PDB file of C-alpha atoms and ligand atoms in Angstrom:
ATOM      1  CA  MET A   1      71.239 100.074  35.964  1.00  0.00           C
ATOM      2  CA  LYS A   2      70.693 102.545  33.767  1.00  0.00           C
ATOM      3  CA  ASN A   3      70.010 104.948  36.156  1.00  0.00           C
ATOM      4  CA  GLU A   4      73.401 104.493  37.817  1.00  0.00           C
ATOM      5  CA  VAL A   5      75.365 104.720  35.119  1.00  0.00           C
ATOM      6  CA  PHE A   6      73.566 108.890  35.151  1.00  0.00           C
ATOM      7  CA  GLU A   7      74.140 109.035  39.115  1.00  0.00           C
ATOM      8  CA  ARG A   8      78.262 108.135  38.403  1.00  0.00           C
ATOM      9  CA  SER A   9      78.187 110.026  34.958  1.00  0.00           C
ATOM     10  CA  LEU A  10      76.931 113.157  37.667  1.00  0.00           C
ATOM     11  CA  ALA A  11      78.963 112.508  40.400  1.00  0.00           C
ATOM     12  CA  ALA A  12      82.415 112.572  37.772  1.00  0.00           C
ATOM     13  CA  TYR A  13      81.286 115.425  36.430  1.00  0.00           C
ATOM     14  CA  ILE A  14      80.190 117.897  39.392  1.00  0.00           C
ATOM     15  CA  CYS A  15      83.659 116.173  41.240  1.00  0.00           C
ATOM     16  CA  PHE A  16      85.505 117.996  38.890  1.00  0.00           C
ATOM     17  CA  ALA A  17      84.080 121.286  38.907  1.00  0.00           C
ATOM     18  CA  ILE A  18      84.279 120.736  42.671  1.00  0.00           C
ATOM     19  CA  GLY A  19      88.051 119.746  42.043  1.00  0.00           C
ATOM     20  CA  ASP A  20      89.010 122.983  39.847  1.00  0.00           C
ATOM     21  CA  ALA A  21      86.674 125.382  42.462  1.00  0.00           C
ATOM     22  CA  LEU A  22      88.808 123.318  45.600  1.00  0.00           C
ATOM     23  CA  GLY A  23      92.298 123.855  43.618  1.00  0.00           C
ATOM     24  CA  ALA A  24      91.882 126.945  42.233  1.00  0.00           C
ATOM     25  CA  THR A  25      92.253 127.755  46.090  1.00  0.00           C
ATOM     26  CA  THR A  26      96.032 126.738  45.886  1.00  0.00           C
ATOM     27  CA  GLU A  27      97.400 126.771  42.046  1.00  0.00           C
ATOM     28  CA  PHE A  28     100.417 127.539  41.569  1.00  0.00           C
ATOM     29  CA  MET A  29     101.713 127.497  45.582  1.00  0.00           C
ATOM     30  CA  LEU A  30     104.329 124.671  47.053  1.00  0.00           C
ATOM     31  CA  PRO A  31     103.041 121.783  49.390  1.00  0.00           C
ATOM     32  CA  ARG A  32     104.728 124.024  52.550  1.00  0.00           C
ATOM     33  CA  GLU A  33     103.087 126.983  51.614  1.00  0.00           C
ATOM     34  CA  ILE A  34      99.640 125.713  51.291  1.00  0.00           C
ATOM     35  CA  LYS A  35     100.150 123.760  54.846  1.00  0.00           C
ATOM     36  CA  GLU A  36     101.074 126.879  56.799  1.00  0.00           C
ATOM     37  CA  LYS A  37      98.121 129.180  54.853  1.00  0.00           C
ATOM     38  CA  TYR A  38      95.389 126.542  55.915  1.00  0.00           C
ATOM     39  CA  GLY A  39      96.931 123.271  57.116  1.00  0.00           C
ATOM     40  CA  ILE A  40      95.368 121.197  55.099  1.00  0.00           C
ATOM     41  CA  HIS A  41      92.566 122.897  52.699  1.00  0.00           C
ATOM     42  CA  ASP A  42      89.819 121.229  51.598  1.00  0.00           C
ATOM     43  CA  LYS A  43      86.636 124.037  52.226  1.00  0.00           C
ATOM     44  CA  ILE A  44      85.553 126.124  49.259  1.00  0.00           C
ATOM     45  CA  ILE A  45      86.429 129.139  49.471  1.00  0.00           C
ATOM     46  CA  GLY A  46      88.171 131.076  45.940  1.00  0.00           C
ATOM     47  CA  GLY A  47      90.627 132.574  46.917  1.00  0.00           C
ATOM     48  CA  GLY A  48      94.383 132.061  45.281  1.00  0.00           C
ATOM     49  CA  TRP A  49      95.866 133.747  42.911  1.00  0.00           C
ATOM     50  CA  LEU A  50      92.770 134.164  40.436  1.00  0.00           C
ATOM     51  CA  HIS A  51      90.939 135.635  43.311  1.00  0.00           C
ATOM     52  CA  LEU A  52      87.723 133.613  42.236  1.00  0.00           C
ATOM     53  CA  LYS A  53      84.389 133.842  44.503  1.00  0.00           C
ATOM     54  CA  ALA A  54      84.243 130.879  46.280  1.00  0.00           C
ATOM     55  CA  GLY A  55      82.082 128.282  44.643  1.00  0.00           C
ATOM     56  CA  ASN A  56      83.221 130.047  41.099  1.00  0.00           C
ATOM     57  CA  VAL A  57      85.323 127.352  38.663  1.00  0.00           C
ATOM     58  CA  THR A  58      87.454 127.941  36.141  1.00  0.00           C
ATOM     59  CA  ASP A  59      88.834 127.318  32.258  1.00  0.00           C
ATOM     60  CA  ASP A  60      88.483 123.567  33.368  1.00  0.00           C
ATOM     61  CA  THR A  61      85.317 123.125  33.714  1.00  0.00           C
ATOM     62  CA  GLU A  62      84.416 125.972  31.486  1.00  0.00           C
ATOM     63  CA  MET A  63      85.743 124.158  28.157  1.00  0.00           C
ATOM     64  CA  SER A  64      84.886 120.834  29.356  1.00  0.00           C
ATOM     65  CA  LEU A  65      81.395 122.617  29.678  1.00  0.00           C
ATOM     66  CA  ALA A  66      81.725 124.655  25.839  1.00  0.00           C
ATOM     67  CA  LEU A  67      82.205 120.672  24.312  1.00  0.00           C
ATOM     68  CA  GLY A  68      79.323 119.940  25.944  1.00  0.00           C
ATOM     69  CA  GLU A  69      77.805 122.462  24.610  1.00  0.00           C
ATOM     70  CA  SER A  70      79.264 122.171  21.031  1.00  0.00           C
ATOM     71  CA  ILE A  71      78.344 118.342  21.401  1.00  0.00           C
ATOM     72  CA  LEU A  72      74.067 119.037  22.309  1.00  0.00           C
ATOM     73  CA  GLU A  73      73.989 121.988  19.833  1.00  0.00           C
ATOM     74  CA  THR A  74      75.203 120.276  16.491  1.00  0.00           C
ATOM     75  CA  GLY A  75      73.463 117.357  17.447  1.00  0.00           C
ATOM     76  CA  GLY A  76      76.230 115.426  17.073  1.00  0.00           C
ATOM     77  CA  TYR A  77      80.575 116.086  17.440  1.00  0.00           C
ATOM     78  CA  SER A  78      81.821 117.906  14.832  1.00  0.00           C
ATOM     79  CA  VAL A  79      84.912 119.031  15.576  1.00  0.00           C
ATOM     80  CA  GLN A  80      85.059 122.589  13.523  1.00  0.00           C
ATOM     81  CA  GLY A  81      81.725 122.633  16.386  1.00  0.00           C
ATOM     82  CA  ALA A  82      83.698 122.495  19.666  1.00  0.00           C
ATOM     83  CA  ALA A  83      86.693 124.437  18.385  1.00  0.00           C
ATOM     84  CA  GLU A  84      83.643 127.847  17.686  1.00  0.00           C
ATOM     85  CA  HIS A  85      82.790 127.023  21.123  1.00  0.00           C
ATOM     86  CA  PHE A  86      86.429 127.343  22.653  1.00  0.00           C
ATOM     87  CA  ALA A  87      86.662 130.860  20.384  1.00  0.00           C
ATOM     88  CA  LYS A  88      82.704 131.584  21.680  1.00  0.00           C
ATOM     89  CA  TRP A  89      84.533 131.389  24.882  1.00  0.00           C
ATOM     90  CA  MET A  90      87.666 133.196  25.083  1.00  0.00           C
ATOM     91  CA  LYS A  91      85.668 135.879  23.376  1.00  0.00           C
ATOM     92  CA  LYS A  92      84.029 136.019  26.533  1.00  0.00           C
ATOM     93  CA  LYS A  93      86.756 137.287  28.774  1.00  0.00           C
ATOM     94  CA  PRO A  94      87.767 133.966  31.102  1.00  0.00           C
ATOM     95  CA  VAL A  95      88.623 134.410  34.182  1.00  0.00           C
ATOM     96  CA  ASP A  96      91.557 131.863  33.055  1.00  0.00           C
ATOM     97  CA  ILE A  97      93.094 131.063  30.027  1.00  0.00           C
ATOM     98  CA  GLY A  98      96.640 128.587  29.318  1.00  0.00           C
ATOM     99  CA  SER A  99      98.980 129.729  27.027  1.00  0.00           C
ATOM    100  CA  THR A 100      98.364 126.582  24.857  1.00  0.00           C
ATOM    101  CA  VAL A 101      94.692 126.616  24.633  1.00  0.00           C
ATOM    102  CA  ARG A 102      95.154 130.586  23.798  1.00  0.00           C
ATOM    103  CA  ARG A 103      97.417 129.549  20.976  1.00  0.00           C
ATOM    104  CA  GLY A 104      95.490 127.027  19.335  1.00  0.00           C
ATOM    105  CA  ILE A 105      92.350 129.092  19.701  1.00  0.00           C
ATOM    106  CA  VAL A 106      93.518 131.696  18.063  1.00  0.00           C
ATOM    107  CA  ASN A 107      95.068 128.992  15.110  1.00  0.00           C
ATOM    108  CA  PHE A 108      91.444 128.506  14.543  1.00  0.00           C
ATOM    109  CA  ILE A 109      89.709 131.905  14.414  1.00  0.00           C
ATOM    110  CA  THR A 110      92.631 133.906  12.602  1.00  0.00           C
ATOM    111  CA  LYS A 111      93.592 131.052   9.971  1.00  0.00           C
ATOM    112  CA  GLY A 112      90.369 128.717  10.386  1.00  0.00           C
ATOM    113  CA  SER A 113      92.504 125.612  11.672  1.00  0.00           C
ATOM    114  CA  VAL A 114      91.387 123.220  13.504  1.00  0.00           C
ATOM    115  CA  VAL A 115      94.395 121.002  14.283  1.00  0.00           C
ATOM    116  CA  SER A 116      97.285 123.007  16.136  1.00  0.00           C
ATOM    117  CA  LEU A 117     100.733 122.122  14.428  1.00  0.00           C
ATOM    118  CA  TYR A 118     102.370 119.222  15.931  1.00  0.00           C
ATOM    119  CA  SER A 119     104.836 120.605  19.498  1.00  0.00           C
ATOM    120  CA  THR A 120     106.919 119.203  22.176  1.00  0.00           C
ATOM    121  CA  PHE A 121     106.000 122.055  24.365  1.00  0.00           C
ATOM    122  CA  SER A 122     101.968 120.717  23.885  1.00  0.00           C
ATOM    123  CA  ALA A 123     102.397 118.165  26.178  1.00  0.00           C
ATOM    124  CA  GLY A 124      99.968 119.946  28.764  1.00  0.00           C
ATOM    125  CA  ASN A 125      97.519 119.215  30.683  1.00  0.00           C
ATOM    126  CA  GLY A 126      95.012 121.331  28.807  1.00  0.00           C
ATOM    127  CA  ALA A 127      93.352 118.999  26.251  1.00  0.00           C
ATOM    128  CA  ALA A 128      92.905 116.325  28.675  1.00  0.00           C
ATOM    129  CA  MET A 129      91.139 118.338  31.144  1.00  0.00           C
ATOM    130  CA  ARG A 130      88.260 118.950  28.740  1.00  0.00           C
ATOM    131  CA  ASN A 131      87.409 115.748  27.710  1.00  0.00           C
ATOM    132  CA  LEU A 132      84.664 114.281  30.403  1.00  0.00           C
ATOM    133  CA  PRO A 133      81.744 115.485  27.644  1.00  0.00           C
ATOM    134  CA  VAL A 134      83.376 113.207  25.195  1.00  0.00           C
ATOM    135  CA  VAL A 135      83.071 110.102  26.988  1.00  0.00           C
ATOM    136  CA  LEU A 136      80.334 110.728  28.516  1.00  0.00           C
ATOM    137  CA  TYR A 137      78.449 111.363  24.666  1.00  0.00           C
ATOM    138  CA  CYS A 138      80.205 107.953  23.853  1.00  0.00           C
ATOM    139  CA  LEU A 139      79.732 105.961  26.625  1.00  0.00           C
ATOM    140  CA  LYS A 140      76.621 104.840  24.442  1.00  0.00           C
ATOM    141  CA  ASP A 141      78.796 103.838  21.093  1.00  0.00           C
ATOM    142  CA  TRP A 142      82.242 103.629  21.803  1.00  0.00           C
ATOM    143  CA  LYS A 143      83.362 102.943  18.369  1.00  0.00           C
ATOM    144  CA  TRP A 144      84.473 106.497  18.150  1.00  0.00           C
ATOM    145  CA  PHE A 145      85.469 108.327  21.662  1.00  0.00           C
ATOM    146  CA  GLU A 146      89.337 108.097  20.064  1.00  0.00           C
ATOM    147  CA  GLU A 147      88.695 109.657  16.525  1.00  0.00           C
ATOM    148  CA  MET A 148      86.588 112.374  18.641  1.00  0.00           C
ATOM    149  CA  THR A 149      88.451 112.851  21.885  1.00  0.00           C
ATOM    150  CA  ILE A 150      91.818 113.419  19.026  1.00  0.00           C
ATOM    151  CA  SER A 151      89.625 115.568  17.276  1.00  0.00           C
ATOM    152  CA  GLN A 152      89.361 118.064  20.080  1.00  0.00           C
ATOM    153  CA  CYS A 153      92.915 118.039  21.310  1.00  0.00           C
ATOM    154  CA  HIS A 154      94.522 118.516  18.628  1.00  0.00           C
ATOM    155  CA  ILE A 155      92.325 121.928  18.500  1.00  0.00           C
ATOM    156  CA  THR A 156      94.506 123.185  21.113  1.00  0.00           C
ATOM    157  CA  HIS A 157      97.236 120.431  21.977  1.00  0.00           C
ATOM    158  CA  ASN A 158      98.371 118.216  19.072  1.00  0.00           C
ATOM    159  CA  ASN A 159     101.273 116.571  20.629  1.00  0.00           C
ATOM    160  CA  GLU A 160     101.538 112.036  21.276  1.00  0.00           C
ATOM    161  CA  LEU A 161     102.262 112.345  25.407  1.00  0.00           C
ATOM    162  CA  SER A 162      99.015 114.817  26.067  1.00  0.00           C
ATOM    163  CA  ASP A 163      96.868 111.948  23.784  1.00  0.00           C
ATOM    164  CA  MET A 164      97.968 108.814  25.371  1.00  0.00           C
ATOM    165  CA  ALA A 165      97.550 110.672  28.679  1.00  0.00           C
ATOM    166  CA  THR A 166      93.442 111.315  27.326  1.00  0.00           C
ATOM    167  CA  LEU A 167      93.253 108.063  25.772  1.00  0.00           C
ATOM    168  CA  VAL A 168      93.286 106.566  29.386  1.00  0.00           C
ATOM    169  CA  LEU A 169      91.801 109.227  31.301  1.00  0.00           C
ATOM    170  CA  GLY A 170      88.577 108.237  29.028  1.00  0.00           C
ATOM    171  CA  GLU A 171      89.319 104.336  29.317  1.00  0.00           C
ATOM    172  CA  VAL A 172      89.431 104.596  33.047  1.00  0.00           C
ATOM    173  CA  THR A 173      86.395 107.303  33.608  1.00  0.00           C
ATOM    174  CA  LYS A 174      84.181 105.052  31.226  1.00  0.00           C
ATOM    175  CA  VAL A 175      85.181 102.010  33.017  1.00  0.00           C
ATOM    176  CA  LEU A 176      84.565 103.414  36.525  1.00  0.00           C
ATOM    177  CA  ILE A 177      81.278 104.977  35.437  1.00  0.00           C
ATOM    178  CA  GLU A 178      79.856 101.174  33.940  1.00  0.00           C
ATOM    179  CA  THR A 179      81.573  98.946  36.665  1.00  0.00           C
ATOM    180  CA  GLY A 180      82.552 100.663  39.539  1.00  0.00           C
ATOM    181  CA  ASP A 181      85.803  98.260  39.070  1.00  0.00           C
ATOM    182  CA  LYS A 182      88.707 100.227  41.061  1.00  0.00           C
ATOM    183  CA  LYS A 183      90.766  97.094  39.423  1.00  0.00           C
ATOM    184  CA  ALA A 184      89.407  97.019  36.076  1.00  0.00           C
ATOM    185  CA  ALA A 185      90.609 100.847  35.772  1.00  0.00           C
ATOM    186  CA  LEU A 186      94.036 100.066  36.804  1.00  0.00           C
ATOM    187  CA  GLU A 187      94.791  97.119  34.531  1.00  0.00           C
ATOM    188  CA  ILE A 188      94.548 100.335  31.844  1.00  0.00           C
ATOM    189  CA  VAL A 189      96.711 102.423  33.360  1.00  0.00           C
ATOM    190  CA  SER A 190      99.551  99.430  34.016  1.00  0.00           C
ATOM    191  CA  GLU A 191      99.222  98.968  30.554  1.00  0.00           C
ATOM    192  CA  LEU A 192      99.444 102.805  29.273  1.00  0.00           C
ATOM    193  CA  ILE A 193     102.693 102.489  32.234  1.00  0.00           C
ATOM    194  CA  LYS A 194     103.590  98.755  30.101  1.00  0.00           C
ATOM    195  CA  LYS A 195     104.397 101.290  26.763  1.00  0.00           C
ATOM    196  CA  ASP A 196     106.026 104.222  28.787  1.00  0.00           C
ATOM    197  CA  PRO A 197     107.535 103.657  32.124  1.00  0.00           C
ATOM    198  CA  SER A 198     107.951 107.432  32.572  1.00  0.00           C
ATOM    199  CA  PHE A 199     103.568 107.849  33.448  1.00  0.00           C
ATOM    200  CA  SER A 200     103.796 105.587  36.353  1.00  0.00           C
ATOM    201  CA  HIS A 201     102.882 107.050  39.423  1.00  0.00           C
ATOM    202  CA  SER A 202     104.035 104.209  41.660  1.00  0.00           C
ATOM    203  CA  LYS A 203     107.170 105.943  43.164  1.00  0.00           C
ATOM    204  CA  TYR A 204     105.256 109.478  42.885  1.00  0.00           C
ATOM    205  CA  ASN A 205     107.750 112.028  43.227  1.00  0.00           C
ATOM    206  CA  GLY A 206     105.587 115.408  44.230  1.00  0.00           C
ATOM    207  CA  GLU A 207     105.762 116.879  40.665  1.00  0.00           C
ATOM    208  CA  ALA A 208     102.021 117.915  40.412  1.00  0.00           C
ATOM    209  CA  SER A 209     102.949 120.723  37.343  1.00  0.00           C
ATOM    210  CA  GLY A 210     100.908 121.537  34.258  1.00  0.00           C
ATOM    211  CA  TYR A 211     103.120 119.512  32.339  1.00  0.00           C
ATOM    212  CA  ILE A 212     101.026 115.902  31.443  1.00  0.00           C
ATOM    213  CA  LYS A 213     103.124 113.824  32.929  1.00  0.00           C
ATOM    214  CA  ASP A 214     102.817 115.278  36.347  1.00  0.00           C
ATOM    215  CA  THR A 215      99.469 115.875  36.340  1.00  0.00           C
ATOM    216  CA  PHE A 216      98.572 112.150  35.638  1.00  0.00           C
ATOM    217  CA  ARG A 217     101.285 110.213  37.704  1.00  0.00           C
ATOM    218  CA  THR A 218      99.532 113.097  40.552  1.00  0.00           C
ATOM    219  CA  VAL A 219      96.169 111.872  40.278  1.00  0.00           C
ATOM    220  CA  MET A 220      96.765 108.007  39.762  1.00  0.00           C
ATOM    221  CA  HIS A 221      98.734 108.153  42.841  1.00  0.00           C
ATOM    222  CA  TYR A 222      96.267 110.113  45.090  1.00  0.00           C
ATOM    223  CA  PHE A 223      93.456 108.173  43.357  1.00  0.00           C
ATOM    224  CA  PHE A 224      95.025 104.338  43.854  1.00  0.00           C
ATOM    225  CA  ASP A 225      96.375 105.111  47.064  1.00  0.00           C
ATOM    226  CA  SER A 226      92.297 106.494  48.186  1.00  0.00           C
ATOM    227  CA  ASP A 227      90.072 104.932  49.470  1.00  0.00           C
ATOM    228  CA  ASN A 228      86.931 108.110  49.384  1.00  0.00           C
ATOM    229  CA  LEU A 229      86.198 110.794  47.091  1.00  0.00           C
ATOM    230  CA  TYR A 230      87.490 113.515  50.079  1.00  0.00           C
ATOM    231  CA  GLU A 231      90.605 111.985  50.635  1.00  0.00           C
ATOM    232  CA  THR A 232      91.102 111.546  46.515  1.00  0.00           C
ATOM    233  CA  ILE A 233      90.490 114.924  45.585  1.00  0.00           C
ATOM    234  CA  VAL A 234      91.607 116.191  48.098  1.00  0.00           C
ATOM    235  CA  ARG A 235      95.156 115.170  48.776  1.00  0.00           C
ATOM    236  CA  THR A 236      95.146 116.040  45.586  1.00  0.00           C
ATOM    237  CA  VAL A 237      95.155 120.049  45.401  1.00  0.00           C
ATOM    238  CA  ASN A 238      96.855 120.272  48.314  1.00  0.00           C
ATOM    239  CA  GLN A 239      99.869 119.314  46.305  1.00  0.00           C
ATOM    240  CA  GLY A 240      99.348 121.937  44.412  1.00  0.00           C
ATOM    241  CA  GLY A 241     101.028 123.014  41.698  1.00  0.00           C
ATOM    242  CA  ASP A 242      98.210 122.856  38.600  1.00  0.00           C
ATOM    243  CA  ALA A 243      95.705 122.020  41.505  1.00  0.00           C
ATOM    244  CA  ASP A 244      92.707 123.592  39.487  1.00  0.00           C
ATOM    245  CA  THR A 245      92.951 120.862  36.956  1.00  0.00           C
ATOM    246  CA  ASN A 246      94.706 118.127  38.286  1.00  0.00           C
ATOM    247  CA  GLY A 247      91.903 118.438  41.638  1.00  0.00           C
ATOM    248  CA  ALA A 248      89.809 118.520  38.923  1.00  0.00           C
ATOM    249  CA  ILE A 249      90.482 115.031  36.298  1.00  0.00           C
ATOM    250  CA  ALA A 250      91.510 113.050  40.700  1.00  0.00           C
ATOM    251  CA  GLY A 251      87.624 114.372  40.761  1.00  0.00           C
ATOM    252  CA  MET A 252      86.555 113.343  37.792  1.00  0.00           C
ATOM    253  CA  LEU A 253      87.862 109.378  38.676  1.00  0.00           C
ATOM    254  CA  ALA A 254      86.382 110.189  42.369  1.00  0.00           C
ATOM    255  CA  GLY A 255      83.464 111.020  41.478  1.00  0.00           C
ATOM    256  CA  ALA A 256      82.985 108.036  38.780  1.00  0.00           C
ATOM    257  CA  LEU A 257      84.138 105.860  41.474  1.00  0.00           C
ATOM    258  CA  TYR A 258      82.567 107.029  44.439  1.00  0.00           C
ATOM    259  CA  GLY A 259      79.332 109.118  42.953  1.00  0.00           C
ATOM    260  CA  MET A 260      77.093 110.928  44.456  1.00  0.00           C
ATOM    261  CA  GLU A 261      76.722 109.956  47.979  1.00  0.00           C
ATOM    262  CA  GLY A 262      80.940 110.049  48.725  1.00  0.00           C
ATOM    263  CA  ILE A 263      80.346 114.279  47.775  1.00  0.00           C
ATOM    264  CA  PRO A 264      80.371 116.194  51.038  1.00  0.00           C
ATOM    265  CA  SER A 265      77.318 118.002  51.508  1.00  0.00           C
ATOM    266  CA  LYS A 266      79.013 121.192  51.264  1.00  0.00           C
ATOM    267  CA  TRP A 267      81.117 121.037  48.743  1.00  0.00           C
ATOM    268  CA  LEU A 268      78.384 120.048  46.731  1.00  0.00           C
ATOM    269  CA  LYS A 269      75.931 123.135  48.305  1.00  0.00           C
ATOM    270  CA  THR A 270      78.835 125.597  47.794  1.00  0.00           C
ATOM    271  CA  LEU A 271      80.014 125.016  43.750  1.00  0.00           C
ATOM    272  CA  ASP A 272      78.517 127.524  41.957  1.00  0.00           C
ATOM    273  CA  GLN A 273      74.516 126.319  42.076  1.00  0.00           C
ATOM    274  CA  ASP A 274      74.541 128.466  38.050  1.00  0.00           C
ATOM    275  CA  VAL A 275      77.081 125.534  36.928  1.00  0.00           C
ATOM    276  CA  VAL A 276      75.090 122.629  39.472  1.00  0.00           C
ATOM    277  CA  LYS A 277      72.291 123.071  36.998  1.00  0.00           C
ATOM    278  CA  LEU A 278      74.196 123.394  33.483  1.00  0.00           C
ATOM    279  CA  ILE A 279      76.082 120.255  34.328  1.00  0.00           C
ATOM    280  CA  THR A 280      73.767 118.013  35.919  1.00  0.00           C
ATOM    281  CA  LYS A 281      71.237 119.358  32.014  1.00  0.00           C
ATOM    282  CA  GLN A 282      74.776 118.791  30.181  1.00  0.00           C
ATOM    283  CA  THR A 283      75.173 114.934  31.216  1.00  0.00           C
ATOM    284  CA  GLU A 284      71.916 114.425  30.778  1.00  0.00           C
ATOM    285  CA  ASP A 285      71.740 115.453  26.914  1.00  0.00           C
ATOM    286  CA  LEU A 286      74.541 113.831  26.612  1.00  0.00           C
ATOM    287  CA  LEU A 287      74.367 110.063  27.453  1.00  0.00           C
ATOM    288  CA  ASN A 288      70.816 110.194  25.889  1.00  0.00           C
ATOM    289  CA  ALA A 289      71.753 112.473  22.243  1.00  0.00           C
ATOM    290  CA  PRO A 290      72.353 110.027  19.158  1.00  0.00           C
ATOM    291  CA  MET A 291      74.741 109.819  17.558  1.00  0.00           C
ATOM    292  CA  ASP A 292      73.770 111.194  13.814  1.00  0.00           C
ATOM    293  CA  VAL A 293      76.474 113.633  12.972  1.00  0.00           C
ATOM    294  CA  VAL A 294      79.786 113.259  13.018  1.00  0.00           C
ATOM    295  CA  LEU A 295      82.447 115.352  12.038  1.00  0.00           C
ATOM    296  CA  LEU A 296      86.016 115.295  12.807  1.00  0.00           C
TER     297      LEU A 296
HETATM  298 MG1  LIG B 301      92.213 126.108  35.658  1.00  0.00          MG
HETATM  299 MG1  LIG B 302      94.911 125.013  35.890  1.00  0.00          MG
END
């Protein structure tokens, strides 16, 4: 059972990076443009507006790794540590960085603030995209999950829609890793939709932007409408828009459900092998790390 949790956790993280690497090629494209250029885009070939090398990942995976590293280096969770690791990452001039993320990190560097100003414009997916390390870390003791998630989110995204979606994505990922039960996952999503029907993916309208509701609806539509890992990720990134982030989040859920054996070996081989190593080590360490330090 324990090995199964490790295996599904690892698959979630690896497929997050795969969705990022695959989706970066089609980020900001329209489905029609993708079809014209690639037919079905399902090979990790790099390129895209960031001109990536095949297998390279973007800010989504890098920020997740930075957050995970902060937990392991601090010997626990500290919002200050998380913000410092985000700042360290930004100073390395990453290949991509969202404007809300940049504003939040600059706010930390210049004012020492770990809570960005509340803004209706902070309803992007930039905080939701990097929360997987917190999920993995909290699997052994879920009671801190909500507070840790909200505090890491608010470093850059102080917005209730971002909070709601990030929490639900975490709950869904947990249940999939622990039980592999897709129905239980749907129940969690349905609870959110009851509270706010505009999160509903049932009549998916094809909008796949970085707005958190678009991301949530895109991911949930393709996750629940597909029955294997390949399809979930490929259909998501072929929707274009914020394809790397949406692909990463869809990959996270698909990996958690279908596990390592669902991953096409070509994807696994093409993904940056340094990233694979970092993710493998971090997954193991986060699952084992004690929860001694909690500084929210
Ligand atoms: Mg990205
Ligand atoms: Mg993106």
